[in-house]
Short mmCIF file of C-alpha atoms in Angstrom, two decimals:
data_model
loop_
_atom_site.label_atom_id
_atom_site.label_comp_id
_atom_site.label_asym_id
_atom_site.label_seq_id
_atom_site.Cartn_x
_atom_site.Cartn_y
_atom_site.Cartn_z
CA MET A 1 -0.94 -15.67 9.86
CA MET A 2 1.87 -13.16 9.56
CA THR A 3 4.45 -12.93 6.82
CA THR A 4 7.23 -10.38 6.72
CA VAL A 5 8.48 -9.62 3.25
CA ALA A 6 12.05 -8.40 3.24
CA PRO A 7 12.86 -5.88 0.53
CA SER A 8 15.32 -6.93 -2.16
CA HIS A 9 17.07 -3.57 -2.40
CA HIS A 10 19.90 -2.10 -0.39
CA SER A 11 18.72 1.40 0.35
CA SER A 12 19.29 3.75 3.24
CA SER A 13 15.51 4.36 3.35
CA PRO A 14 13.64 2.23 5.91
CA PHE A 15 11.09 -0.01 4.21
CA ASP A 16 9.37 -3.31 4.88
CA VAL A 17 6.08 -5.07 4.25
CA VAL A 18 4.18 -7.37 6.62
CA VAL A 19 1.15 -9.43 5.57
CA HIS A 20 -1.18 -10.40 8.42
CA ALA A 21 -4.81 -11.18 9.20
CA GLY A 22 -6.88 -8.26 10.45
CA HIS A 23 -9.42 -8.49 13.28
CA ASP A 24 -12.17 -9.35 10.79
CA GLY A 25 -10.07 -11.98 8.99
CA ARG A 26 -9.23 -9.84 5.96
CA ARG A 27 -5.61 -9.95 4.84
CA ILE A 28 -3.72 -6.75 5.48
CA VAL A 29 -0.57 -5.74 3.62
CA ALA A 30 1.08 -3.28 6.03
CA VAL A 31 3.77 -1.10 4.48
CA ARG A 32 6.26 0.75 6.67
CA GLY A 33 8.87 3.40 5.84
CA ASP A 34 9.47 5.31 2.63
CA VAL A 35 8.02 4.30 -0.73
CA ASP A 36 10.18 5.85 -3.41
CA LEU A 37 11.59 4.92 -6.82
CA VAL A 38 13.82 2.22 -5.29
CA THR A 39 11.35 0.66 -2.82
CA ALA A 40 8.35 0.83 -5.19
CA ARG A 41 9.72 -2.19 -7.08
CA ASP A 42 9.67 -4.16 -3.84
CA LEU A 43 6.15 -2.92 -3.10
CA THR A 44 4.97 -4.19 -6.50
CA ARG A 45 6.61 -7.57 -5.90
CA CYS A 46 5.13 -7.88 -2.41
CA LEU A 47 1.64 -6.82 -3.51
CA ARG A 48 1.63 -9.27 -6.43
CA ALA A 49 2.58 -12.11 -4.06
CA ALA A 50 -0.06 -11.08 -1.50
CA VAL A 51 -2.96 -10.73 -3.96
CA SER A 52 -2.32 -14.15 -5.47
CA ASP A 53 -4.55 -15.54 -2.69
CA GLY A 54 -7.34 -12.99 -3.13
CA PRO A 55 -8.12 -9.35 -2.33
CA VAL A 56 -6.09 -7.50 0.30
CA THR A 57 -6.25 -4.26 2.22
CA VAL A 58 -3.13 -2.11 1.89
CA ASP A 59 -2.26 -0.28 5.10
CA LEU A 60 -0.04 2.77 4.58
CA THR A 61 -0.40 4.01 8.18
CA ASP A 62 3.34 3.73 8.87
CA VAL A 63 4.47 5.22 5.55
CA ARG A 64 6.25 8.56 5.95
CA PHE A 65 6.87 9.30 2.26
CA PHE A 66 4.90 7.94 -0.70
CA SER A 67 6.06 8.96 -4.17
CA SER A 68 4.37 8.67 -7.54
CA ALA A 69 6.36 5.44 -8.02
CA GLY A 70 4.37 3.95 -5.13
CA VAL A 71 1.09 4.94 -6.77
CA THR A 72 2.32 3.32 -9.99
CA ALA A 73 3.14 0.12 -8.04
CA ILE A 74 -0.45 -0.11 -6.77
CA GLU A 75 -1.88 0.82 -10.20
CA ASP A 76 0.21 -1.92 -11.86
CA VAL A 77 -1.23 -4.56 -9.54
CA LEU A 78 -4.76 -3.21 -10.07
CA SER A 79 -4.32 -3.18 -13.86
CA ASP A 80 -3.71 -6.95 -13.78
CA ALA A 81 -6.37 -7.66 -11.14
CA PRO A 82 -8.85 -4.78 -10.68
CA THR A 83 -10.36 -6.25 -7.50
CA ALA A 84 -7.06 -7.34 -5.91
CA ILE A 85 -6.96 -4.40 -3.49
CA ASP A 86 -10.23 -3.67 -1.73
CA VAL A 87 -9.15 -0.57 0.22
CA VAL A 88 -6.09 1.51 1.06
CA ILE A 89 -5.67 2.77 4.63
CA SER A 90 -3.73 6.02 4.79
CA PRO A 91 -4.18 8.33 7.81
CA SER A 92 -1.26 10.62 6.94
CA PRO A 93 -2.52 13.79 5.22
CA ARG A 94 0.67 13.89 3.15
CA VAL A 95 0.19 10.34 1.81
CA ARG A 96 -3.57 10.89 1.26
CA ARG A 97 -2.79 14.02 -0.75
CA THR A 98 -0.35 12.12 -2.97
CA LEU A 99 -2.90 9.35 -3.56
CA GLY A 100 -5.61 11.86 -4.43
CA VAL A 101 -3.54 14.12 -6.65
CA LEU A 102 -2.23 11.14 -8.62
CA GLY A 103 -5.72 9.67 -9.05
CA LEU A 104 -5.45 6.44 -7.08
CA THR A 105 -8.65 7.36 -5.23
CA ARG A 106 -10.54 6.80 -8.51
CA LEU A 107 -9.39 3.16 -8.58
CA VAL A 108 -9.69 2.06 -4.97
CA PRO A 109 -11.23 3.58 -1.82
CA VAL A 110 -8.76 5.40 0.44
CA VAL A 111 -9.92 5.49 4.07
CA ALA A 112 -8.59 6.53 7.48
CA SER A 113 -9.22 3.03 8.86
CA VAL A 114 -10.99 -0.13 7.73
CA GLU A 115 -14.35 1.04 9.07
CA PRO A 116 -15.12 4.64 7.93
CA GLU A 117 -16.31 6.08 4.67
CA PRO A 118 -13.71 6.97 1.99
CA LEU A 119 -11.86 10.24 2.56
CA ALA A 120 -12.25 13.11 0.13
CA SER A 121 -9.37 13.44 -2.35
#
């Protein structure tokens, strides 16, 4: 299973979302590019569609920039369905710092990969 979700905006920032099955069968929502004020709306839309079938893992490995609008997008989905996102993968120190400073780590575990313990904020 793999679904590519094309963004609805026309921005110069690269951004796309792919939903696929991970090695253990869990559904992964892989985000790529920049998540900013413009693309965060698309992230919210894509996450809402993905979680309609149950919890997902959000993979931010290929995200170069993640603004507070991206954190708000994830928080909005979690406010409607607190167990919709089981973990966020974010190996970039810059993205991890944004998630920690803005408090997302209090709502959902943020890890370096699907396997390890949550990273410190």
